[in-house]
Amino acid sequence: MLFKGTNIEDKLGKTRAKSSNTHDVLTEVYDILKEDAKKEERITQHLLKQKGTHRNNFSFDLLETDNIYHISQIKEICIDYRLRFLDASYFKGDIPREGMQKIKELQKKHQIEIKGFKIIAPSKLFKLEDKDDPLLFAPIGNDYFYLIHKWGNDLHPLRKVFMWPFKNIANLALIVFFISYLVTLMVPNGLFSKNNSASEFWIVFFFMFKSIAAVVIFYGFALGKNFNPAIWNSKYFNA
């Protein structure tokens, strides 16, 4: 062949050599990595703090409006989907690399050290490691929070429907009433009496309602369960 192939790695090495020697490059890379490790260590310390700060001095002109949420909006979502909004120190999972990178980028852009991290996630993620849809926030002030990063899988599309009975006692009673009615309809005619009558149906229904309600109440007390509005920002397991 008249022409030799171009080795891009060699060309890249020669280009680097023009600007600095090997020792300078190694020193520069080491310093950058060391500084980056210090930043991540400080971020980790802030994530592990028990007490969150009430605000961070963000430059509002640099914030993305779509990522700003008021506490009332966060509360509504947590209640609808039975989620918790707690300090990041209670979160038992790991913050992914993408999340750490976004925190560092925000800190560099706004020239601040972000504190008071909060996370929205299902209750179990504050006790066990899992992969369901956590969202990382930082406080802006006046009950507003800035969404930094979301990771993991999306919640089940029917989670809101499944959690509807736990929003309040009226919803739970209505579900128990409906289930009791369906179970009563499945009871064979004439099982308790030769004559089918409305009174017999409602007597059986009342029995079913009491039985199912008793199981629900026992389950709730035994496991320390509570309704969504009472737990969305509670740090206690049996809230």
XYZ file of N, CA and C in Angstrom:
717
model
N 0.845 -1.203 0.000
C 0.000 0.000 0.000
C 0.877 1.249 0.000
N 0.440 2.267 -0.721
C 1.191 3.507 -0.783
C 1.012 4.337 0.486
N -0.162 4.225 1.084
C -0.448 5.043 2.251
C -0.738 4.156 3.456
N -0.157 4.548 4.563
C -0.360 3.811 5.802
C -1.614 4.318 6.504
N -2.349 3.390 7.122
C -3.560 3.790 7.828
C -3.262 4.746 8.972
N -4.238 5.562 9.299
C -4.101 6.556 10.368
C -4.509 5.946 11.703
N -3.597 5.968 12.643
C -3.890 5.488 13.991
C -4.377 6.662 14.830
N -5.676 6.686 15.097
C -6.273 7.809 15.811
C -5.695 7.948 17.217
N -5.374 6.807 17.835
C -4.822 6.867 19.187
C -3.472 7.577 19.194
N -2.645 7.280 18.159
C -1.351 7.952 18.054
C -1.530 9.442 17.842
N -2.451 9.795 16.951
C -2.714 11.209 16.673
C -3.191 11.928 17.930
N -4.051 11.252 18.669
C -4.588 11.841 19.896
C -3.476 12.061 20.912
N -2.570 11.059 21.016
C -1.435 11.175 21.940
C -0.514 12.319 21.567
N -0.248 12.508 20.264
C 0.617 13.594 19.801
C -0.012 14.949 20.077
N -1.333 15.019 19.920
C -2.033 16.280 20.178
C -1.947 16.645 21.647
N -2.087 15.634 22.513
C -1.975 15.873 23.950
C -0.561 16.296 24.318
N 0.417 15.683 23.660
C 1.815 15.974 23.966
C 2.181 17.416 23.642
N 1.513 17.998 22.661
C 1.791 19.385 22.289
C 1.396 20.350 23.394
N 0.333 19.999 24.129
C -0.182 20.928 25.129
C 0.421 20.725 26.513
N 0.835 19.492 26.841
C 1.397 19.247 28.175
C 2.160 17.935 28.184
N 3.022 17.776 29.182
C 3.750 16.513 29.301
C 2.938 15.526 30.125
N 3.398 14.267 30.173
C 2.662 13.200 30.846
C 2.479 13.471 32.328
N 3.528 13.989 32.958
C 3.454 14.256 34.397
C 2.369 15.288 34.700
N 2.327 16.345 33.871
C 1.307 17.386 34.074
C -0.095 16.817 33.912
N -0.272 15.942 32.919
C -1.584 15.339 32.678
C -2.020 14.503 33.874
N -1.105 13.664 34.377
C -1.430 12.812 35.514
C -1.764 13.642 36.741
N -0.997 14.701 36.949
C -1.246 15.575 38.098
C -2.597 16.259 37.975
N -2.888 16.731 36.767
C -4.161 17.422 36.535
C -5.352 16.486 36.744
N -5.250 15.271 36.173
C -6.336 14.291 36.324
C -6.515 13.912 37.792
N -5.395 13.707 38.487
C -5.459 13.340 39.905
C -6.146 14.438 40.718
N -5.767 15.688 40.449
C -6.361 16.810 41.183
C -7.864 16.913 40.918
N -8.254 16.706 39.659
C -9.676 16.786 39.301
C -10.466 15.694 40.001
N -9.929 14.466 39.959
C -10.615 13.337 40.596
C -10.674 13.506 42.110
N -9.589 14.029 42.683
C -9.558 14.249 44.123
C -10.601 15.283 44.530
N -10.686 16.371 43.763
C -11.675 17.409 44.064
C -13.098 16.882 43.885
N -13.282 16.075 42.838
C -14.602 15.494 42.577
C -15.008 14.549 43.707
N -14.052 13.768 44.205
C -14.335 12.851 45.311
C -14.717 13.615 46.573
N -14.055 14.757 46.803
C -14.395 15.583 47.964
C -15.823 16.117 47.857
N -16.210 16.528 46.646
C -17.567 17.042 46.439
C -18.598 15.955 46.712
N -18.330 14.744 46.197
C -19.269 13.643 46.413
C -19.346 13.267 47.888
N -18.220 13.347 48.573
C -18.217 13.023 50.001
C -19.072 14.015 50.783
N -18.964 15.298 50.422
C -19.770 16.317 51.103
C -21.250 16.148 50.777
N -21.559 15.811 49.524
C -22.953 15.569 49.137
C -23.512 14.401 49.932
N -22.718 13.327 50.044
C -23.151 12.154 50.810
C -23.409 12.517 52.267
N -22.559 13.368 52.839
C -22.749 13.808 54.225
C -24.064 14.566 54.376
N -24.365 15.423 53.405
C -25.619 16.183 53.461
C -26.823 15.260 53.273
N -26.673 14.234 52.451
C -27.767 13.277 52.251
C -28.038 12.477 53.515
N -26.992 12.238 54.304
C -27.135 11.416 55.500
C -27.538 12.207 56.732
N -27.571 13.530 56.637
C -27.948 14.338 57.793
C -29.394 14.075 58.173
N -29.666 14.037 59.485
C -31.031 13.782 59.975
C -31.930 14.989 59.786
N -31.398 16.181 59.986
C -32.207 17.394 59.917
C -31.976 18.104 58.596
N -33.069 18.396 57.879
C -32.957 19.088 56.611
C -33.070 20.593 56.785
N -32.415 21.335 55.907
C -32.519 22.786 55.944
C -33.807 23.218 55.279
N -34.243 24.435 55.569
C -35.518 24.924 55.034
C -35.375 25.528 53.651
N -34.166 25.896 53.252
C -34.003 26.494 51.929
C -32.561 26.409 51.461
N -32.399 26.537 50.148
C -31.090 26.680 49.525
C -31.130 27.941 48.676
N -30.018 28.642 48.629
C -29.988 29.925 47.906
C -29.732 29.717 46.414
N -30.712 29.115 45.745
C -30.605 28.924 44.302
C -30.717 30.265 43.571
N -30.109 30.339 42.396
C -30.333 31.482 41.498
C -31.591 31.186 40.697
N -32.661 31.884 40.998
C -33.964 31.538 40.428
C -33.994 31.637 38.905
N -33.177 32.496 38.343
C -33.144 32.625 36.881
C -32.602 31.366 36.213
N -31.869 30.544 36.979
C -31.252 29.342 36.413
C -32.078 28.078 36.674
N -33.157 28.202 37.449
C -33.984 27.038 37.765
C -34.968 26.740 36.635
N -35.275 25.460 36.447
C -36.282 25.055 35.473
C -37.647 25.042 36.158
N -38.571 25.843 35.627
C -39.889 26.000 36.246
C -40.614 24.674 36.408
N -40.440 23.773 35.443
C -41.147 22.482 35.491
C -40.688 21.607 36.652
N -39.563 21.931 37.262
C -39.028 21.118 38.357
C -39.341 21.692 39.740
N -40.134 22.765 39.790
C -40.464 23.399 41.066
C -41.853 22.951 41.510
N -41.955 22.461 42.750
C -43.219 21.948 43.283
C -43.472 22.518 44.678
N -44.734 22.846 44.945
C -45.122 23.313 46.282
C -45.428 22.104 47.162
N -45.297 22.284 48.469
C -45.522 21.191 49.400
C -46.945 20.644 49.298
N -47.911 21.487 48.952
C -49.304 21.032 48.820
C -49.465 20.073 47.651
N -48.718 20.312 46.567
C -48.770 19.414 45.407
C -48.097 18.082 45.740
N -46.994 18.153 46.446
C -46.291 16.935 46.861
C -47.175 16.118 47.804
N -47.815 16.796 48.745
C -48.695 16.115 49.703
C -49.839 15.412 48.987
N -50.431 16.086 48.001
C -51.558 15.498 47.269
C -51.155 14.207 46.561
N -50.000 14.225 45.900
C -49.515 13.041 45.198
C -49.199 11.922 46.185
N -48.564 12.275 47.295
C -48.217 11.258 48.296
C -49.464 10.596 48.871
N -50.502 11.367 49.101
C -51.745 10.818 49.650
C -52.447 9.941 48.622
N -52.485 10.394 47.371
C -53.167 9.627 46.313
C -52.495 8.282 46.069
N -51.174 8.258 46.134
C -50.428 7.039 45.781
C -49.794 6.346 46.994
N -50.148 6.801 48.185
C -49.599 6.247 49.436
C -48.073 6.207 49.386
N -47.481 7.385 49.246
C -46.035 7.547 49.234
C -45.619 8.362 50.455
N -44.331 8.424 50.703
C -43.822 9.236 51.802
C -42.825 10.263 51.271
N -42.809 11.411 51.935
C -41.903 12.502 51.581
C -41.051 12.799 52.811
N -39.826 12.238 52.815
C -38.995 12.293 54.011
C -37.577 12.769 53.688
N -36.845 13.121 54.752
C -35.438 13.476 54.585
C -34.692 12.318 53.937
N -33.732 12.649 53.088
C -32.968 11.620 52.376
C -32.231 10.695 53.338
N -32.014 11.139 54.571
C -31.284 10.307 55.539
C -32.065 9.047 55.909
N -33.383 9.045 55.699
C -34.195 7.874 56.016
C -34.265 6.886 54.847
N -33.782 7.293 53.690
C -33.846 6.440 52.505
C -32.775 5.365 52.582
N -33.183 4.098 52.418
C -32.259 2.984 52.574
C -31.639 2.513 51.262
N -32.086 3.069 50.148
C -31.494 2.699 48.869
C -30.249 3.528 48.603
N -29.719 3.431 47.410
C -28.545 4.201 47.009
C -28.950 5.274 46.010
N -28.368 6.461 46.145
C -28.568 7.511 45.154
C -27.724 7.154 43.934
N -28.320 7.045 42.751
C -27.550 6.629 41.566
C -26.526 7.672 41.142
N -25.583 7.249 40.325
C -24.530 8.148 39.851
C -25.113 9.347 39.114
N -26.176 9.110 38.342
C -26.793 10.216 37.600
C -27.298 11.288 38.548
N -27.866 10.841 39.686
C -28.371 11.788 40.671
C -27.243 12.604 41.298
N -26.148 11.932 41.648
C -24.992 12.631 42.220
C -24.426 13.639 41.227
N -24.388 13.251 39.955
C -23.862 14.138 38.925
C -24.731 15.375 38.772
N -26.055 15.189 38.831
C -26.961 16.331 38.714
C -26.814 17.279 39.901
N -26.590 16.724 41.089
C -26.377 17.559 42.274
C -25.120 18.408 42.086
N -24.035 17.779 41.606
C -22.777 18.509 41.400
C -22.941 19.595 40.336
N -23.688 19.278 39.297
C -23.916 20.265 38.238
C -24.717 21.450 38.758
N -25.737 21.154 39.577
C -26.543 22.231 40.168
C -25.693 23.106 41.091
N -24.856 22.459 41.901
C -24.017 23.212 42.823
C -23.040 24.107 42.070
N -22.494 23.595 40.986
C -21.559 24.384 40.192
C -22.269 25.548 39.501
N -23.445 25.276 38.968
C -24.205 26.293 38.240
C -24.659 27.417 39.166
N -25.115 27.041 40.382
C -25.672 28.024 41.313
C -24.648 28.510 42.337
N -23.432 27.934 42.299
C -22.365 28.342 43.210
C -22.788 28.224 44.676
N -23.432 27.083 45.014
C -23.882 26.839 46.387
C -23.582 25.389 46.761
N -23.746 25.086 48.037
C -23.654 23.716 48.516
C -25.066 23.304 48.943
N -25.682 22.400 48.200
C -27.080 22.050 48.435
C -27.219 21.193 49.688
N -28.228 21.519 50.499
C -28.506 20.787 51.738
C -30.003 20.516 51.846
N -30.358 19.688 52.838
C -31.774 19.456 53.128
C -32.489 18.595 52.114
N -31.823 17.602 51.558
C -32.424 16.756 50.523
C -33.643 15.997 51.050
N -34.662 15.871 50.177
C -35.875 15.117 50.494
C -36.122 14.099 49.382
N -36.839 13.029 49.731
C -37.137 11.988 48.743
C -38.595 11.577 48.843
N -39.245 11.423 47.676
C -40.580 10.824 47.587
C -40.401 9.374 47.162
N -40.974 8.443 47.914
C -40.875 7.021 47.571
C -41.899 6.238 48.382
N -42.213 5.002 47.963
C -43.079 4.139 48.785
C -42.443 3.867 50.135
N -43.274 3.583 51.129
C -42.792 3.380 52.501
C -41.685 2.337 52.576
N -41.833 1.256 51.820
C -40.871 0.155 51.928
C -39.467 0.573 51.520
N -39.350 1.610 50.684
C -38.024 2.036 50.252
C -37.281 2.812 51.325
N -37.987 3.213 52.357
C -37.310 3.852 53.470
C -36.893 2.821 54.507
N -37.151 1.526 54.204
C -36.757 0.451 55.103
C -35.867 -0.566 54.398
N -36.150 -0.838 53.136
C -35.423 -1.855 52.382
C -34.967 -1.271 51.058
N -33.893 -1.838 50.510
C -33.463 -1.434 49.181
C -34.412 -1.996 48.147
N -34.751 -1.160 47.151
C -35.665 -1.598 46.103
C -35.441 -0.718 44.879
N -36.352 -0.801 43.896
C -36.151 -0.050 42.654
C -37.431 0.601 42.165
N -38.226 1.158 43.057
C -39.482 1.754 42.638
C -39.466 3.279 42.723
N -39.196 3.957 41.656
C -39.597 5.329 41.446
C -39.305 6.345 42.544
N -38.099 6.435 43.117
C -37.846 7.524 44.060
C -37.599 8.842 43.319
N -37.906 9.979 43.980
C -37.654 11.306 43.429
C -36.878 12.106 44.460
N -35.780 12.736 44.034
C -34.908 13.488 44.925
C -35.183 14.990 44.792
N -35.446 15.653 45.951
C -35.761 17.081 45.975
C -34.777 17.830 46.865
N -34.701 19.146 46.636
C -33.984 20.050 47.537
C -34.903 21.232 47.824
N -34.921 21.716 49.081
C -35.820 22.830 49.416
C -35.353 24.150 48.814
N -36.313 24.933 48.312
C -36.029 26.258 47.772
C -36.348 27.320 48.822
N -37.406 27.065 49.600
C -37.875 28.026 50.586
C -39.358 28.267 50.422
N -40.029 28.716 51.495
C -41.471 28.991 51.469
C -42.278 27.776 51.011
N -41.872 26.589 51.459
C -42.578 25.340 51.158
C -42.527 24.952 49.686
N -41.523 25.433 48.974
C -41.314 25.006 47.594
C -40.069 24.111 47.547
N -40.116 23.113 46.628
C -39.016 22.167 46.486
C -38.646 22.006 45.023
N -37.366 21.756 44.796
C -36.862 21.610 43.423
C -36.526 20.142 43.166
N -37.130 19.587 42.114
C -36.876 18.198 41.736
C -35.525 18.089 41.040
N -34.618 17.322 41.650
C -33.269 17.170 41.096
C -33.167 15.956 40.183
N -33.698 14.816 40.648
C -33.503 13.586 39.874
C -34.567 12.557 40.213
N -34.967 11.778 39.213
C -35.891 10.652 39.377
C -35.211 9.421 38.805
N -35.336 8.300 39.489
C -34.713 7.076 38.983
C -35.579 5.876 39.314
N -35.157 4.699 38.839
C -35.912 3.476 39.102
C -37.070 3.300 38.140
N -37.948 2.356 38.461
C -39.103 2.040 37.631
C -40.285 2.923 37.992
N -41.212 3.066 37.060
C -42.441 3.793 37.340
C -43.320 2.980 38.276
N -44.217 3.686 38.979
C -45.168 2.994 39.842
C -46.161 2.201 38.997
N -46.791 1.225 39.616
C -47.819 0.446 38.923
C -48.927 1.388 38.455
N -49.406 1.246 37.208
C -50.427 2.173 36.681
C -51.717 2.199 37.492
N -51.995 1.141 38.231
C -53.226 1.091 39.031
C -52.963 1.358 40.504
N -51.770 1.829 40.854
C -51.452 2.047 42.274
C -52.417 3.041 42.916
N -52.769 4.104 42.190
C -53.684 5.101 42.746
C -55.033 4.479 43.084
N -55.496 3.568 42.208
C -56.772 2.884 42.449
C -56.656 1.963 43.658
N -55.550 1.209 43.725
C -55.353 0.275 44.834
C -55.231 0.997 46.171
N -54.677 2.199 46.160
C -54.458 2.936 47.403
C -55.628 3.841 47.776
N -56.638 3.931 46.908
C -57.805 4.793 47.176
C -58.493 4.452 48.496
N -58.683 3.171 48.860
C -59.348 2.852 50.136
C -58.600 3.367 51.360
N -57.285 3.611 51.234
C -56.491 4.013 52.390
C -56.385 5.526 52.546
N -57.119 6.293 51.704
C -57.071 7.742 51.818
C -57.805 8.231 53.060
N -58.925 7.582 53.403
C -59.681 7.970 54.598
C -60.616 6.841 54.994
N -61.245 6.978 56.160
C -62.081 5.904 56.693
C -63.351 5.713 55.879
N -63.840 6.797 55.257
C -65.058 6.696 54.438
C -64.812 5.807 53.217
N -63.673 5.999 52.562
C -63.327 5.171 51.404
C -63.185 3.707 51.803
N -62.534 3.470 52.933
C -62.323 2.098 53.400
C -63.660 1.427 53.738
N -64.555 2.173 54.406
C -65.862 1.631 54.758
C -66.667 1.303 53.506
N -66.549 2.151 52.490
C -67.278 1.922 51.241
C -66.780 0.656 50.547
N -65.473 0.448 50.552
C -64.904 -0.755 49.952
C -65.345 -1.998 50.710
N -65.313 -1.933 52.040
C -65.759 -3.067 52.860
C -67.228 -3.366 52.592
N -68.025 -2.317 52.459
C -69.459 -2.471 52.158
C -69.646 -3.169 50.812
N -68.898 -2.730 49.804
C -69.019 -3.288 48.457
C -68.582 -4.756 48.425
N -67.461 -5.060 49.080
C -66.972 -6.443 49.116
C -67.971 -7.339 49.851
N -68.508 -6.825 50.942
C -69.492 -7.593 51.716
C -70.722 -7.902 50.874
N -71.131 -6.936 50.074
C -72.296 -7.123 49.205
C -72.023 -8.211 48.165
N -70.818 -8.170 47.562
C -70.465 -9.173 46.560
C -70.383 -10.573 47.173
N -69.791 -10.668 48.357
C -69.678 -11.965 49.033
C -71.062 -12.502 49.385
N -71.953 -11.618 49.801
C -73.325 -12.035 50.140
C -74.045 -12.581 48.912
N -73.812 -11.966 47.766
C -74.437 -12.442 46.529
C -73.957 -13.847 46.160
N -72.755 -14.207 46.583
C -72.199 -15.520 46.274
C -72.709 -16.623 47.206
N -73.389 -16.234 48.279
C -73.951 -17.233 49.193
C -75.140 -17.921 48.508
N -75.158 -19.253 48.400
C -76.256 -19.969 47.722
C -77.617 -19.674 48.361
N -78.641 -19.546 47.512
C -79.995 -19.312 48.020
C -80.472 -20.498 48.849
N -81.132 -20.212 49.941
C -81.682 -21.255 50.792
C -80.670 -21.960 51.669
N -79.458 -21.426 51.771
C -78.425 -22.067 52.579
C -78.785 -22.032 54.069
N -79.378 -20.923 54.485
C -79.737 -20.776 55.903
C -81.242 -20.880 56.155
N -82.024 -20.836 55.076
C -83.491 -20.905 55.244
C -84.112 -21.437 53.954
N -85.235 -22.123 54.093
C -85.923 -22.660 52.913
C -86.572 -21.552 52.091
N -86.944 -20.492 52.750
C -87.606 -19.392 52.060
C -86.630 -18.245 51.805
N -86.482 -17.909 50.531
C -85.625 -16.779 50.190
C -86.382 -15.482 50.442
N -85.765 -14.584 51.164
C -86.423 -13.310 51.451
C -85.374 -12.210 51.560
N -85.862 -10.987 51.453
C -84.964 -9.839 51.559
C -84.334 -9.761 52.941
N -85.113 -10.114 53.957
C -84.586 -10.039 55.322
C -83.422 -11.006 55.513
N -83.540 -12.218 54.915
C -82.453 -13.183 55.023
C -81.192 -12.645 54.339
N -81.366 -12.026 53.175
C -80.235 -11.476 52.431
C -79.506 -10.429 53.280
N -80.275 -9.508 53.894
C -79.642 -8.431 54.645
C -79.032 -8.917 55.958
N -79.586 -9.984 56.511
C -78.986 -10.576 57.712
C -77.621 -11.177 57.373
N -77.575 -11.914 56.246
C -76.306 -12.486 55.795
C -75.316 -11.373 55.460
N -75.814 -10.330 54.791
C -74.953 -9.196 54.439
C -74.375 -8.551 55.695
N -75.202 -8.348 56.697
C -74.738 -7.729 57.937
C -73.655 -8.583 58.604
N -73.844 -9.893 58.553
C -72.850 -10.814 59.118
C -71.529 -10.709 58.344
N -71.621 -10.696 57.003
C -70.425 -10.593 56.165
C -69.706 -9.261 56.407
N -70.505 -8.204 56.524
C -69.920 -6.868 56.717
C -69.136 -6.820 58.029
N -69.734 -7.353 59.092
C -69.058 -7.357 60.390
C -67.779 -8.203 60.347
N -67.846 -9.341 59.660
C -66.693 -10.235 59.596
C -65.529 -9.598 58.837
N -65.847 -9.036 57.667
C -64.794 -8.421 56.845
C -64.249 -7.175 57.525
N -65.131 -6.393 58.127
C -64.680 -5.189 58.830
C -63.773 -5.560 59.998
N -64.104 -6.646 60.687
C -63.276 -7.087 61.813
C -61.880 -7.479 61.343
N -61.815 -8.167 60.205
C -60.509 -8.563 59.659
C -59.692 -7.334 59.272
N -60.352 -6.361 58.636
C -59.667 -5.135 58.211
C -59.145 -4.370 59.420
N -59.974 -4.242 60.450
C -59.567 -3.514 61.654
C -58.413 -4.231 62.351
N -58.511 -5.549 62.443
C -57.443 -6.322 63.079
C -56.135 -6.156 62.312
N -56.218 -6.239 60.984
C -55.036 -6.080 60.146
C -54.412 -4.699 60.360
N -55.275 -3.676 60.385
C -54.785 -2.314 60.562
C -54.087 -2.118 61.894
N -54.686 -2.595 62.975
C -54.091 -2.431 64.298
C -52.864 -3.321 64.482
N -52.947 -4.540 63.980
C -51.839 -5.488 64.166
C -50.563 -5.006 63.491
N -50.697 -4.422 62.305
C -49.523 -3.982 61.557
C -49.241 -2.492 61.717
N -50.032 -1.825 62.553
C -49.797 -0.403 62.798
C -50.043 0.466 61.583
N -51.015 0.098 60.754
C -51.299 0.845 59.543
C -52.126 2.091 59.852
N -52.021 3.075 58.974
C -52.797 4.298 59.135
C -53.180 4.805 57.750
N -54.029 5.842 57.711
C -54.493 6.373 56.430
C -53.436 7.294 55.812
N -53.504 7.420 54.492
C -52.489 8.155 53.730
C -52.175 9.556 54.268
N -53.195 10.375 54.619
C -52.887 11.726 55.104
C -52.052 11.741 56.381
N -52.080 10.635 57.148
C -51.346 10.597 58.413
C -49.904 10.136 58.249
N -49.555 9.537 57.109
C -48.214 8.944 56.977
C -47.348 9.588 55.905
N -47.900 10.470 55.064
C -47.161 10.927 53.887
C -45.830 11.602 54.245
N -45.758 12.226 55.422
C -44.492 12.848 55.844
C -44.042 12.358 57.215
N -44.491 11.150 57.583
C -44.118 10.592 58.886
C -42.887 9.707 58.750
N -41.975 9.856 59.703
C -40.748 9.056 59.688
C -40.886 7.761 60.462
N -42.071 7.532 61.065
C -42.272 6.355 61.887
C -42.884 5.199 61.098
N -42.358 4.002 61.317
C -42.799 2.824 60.598
C -44.275 2.522 60.862
N -44.700 2.656 62.118
C -46.077 2.321 62.485
C -46.964 3.544 62.583
N -46.701 4.541 61.727
C -47.517 5.765 61.749
C -48.929 5.486 61.240
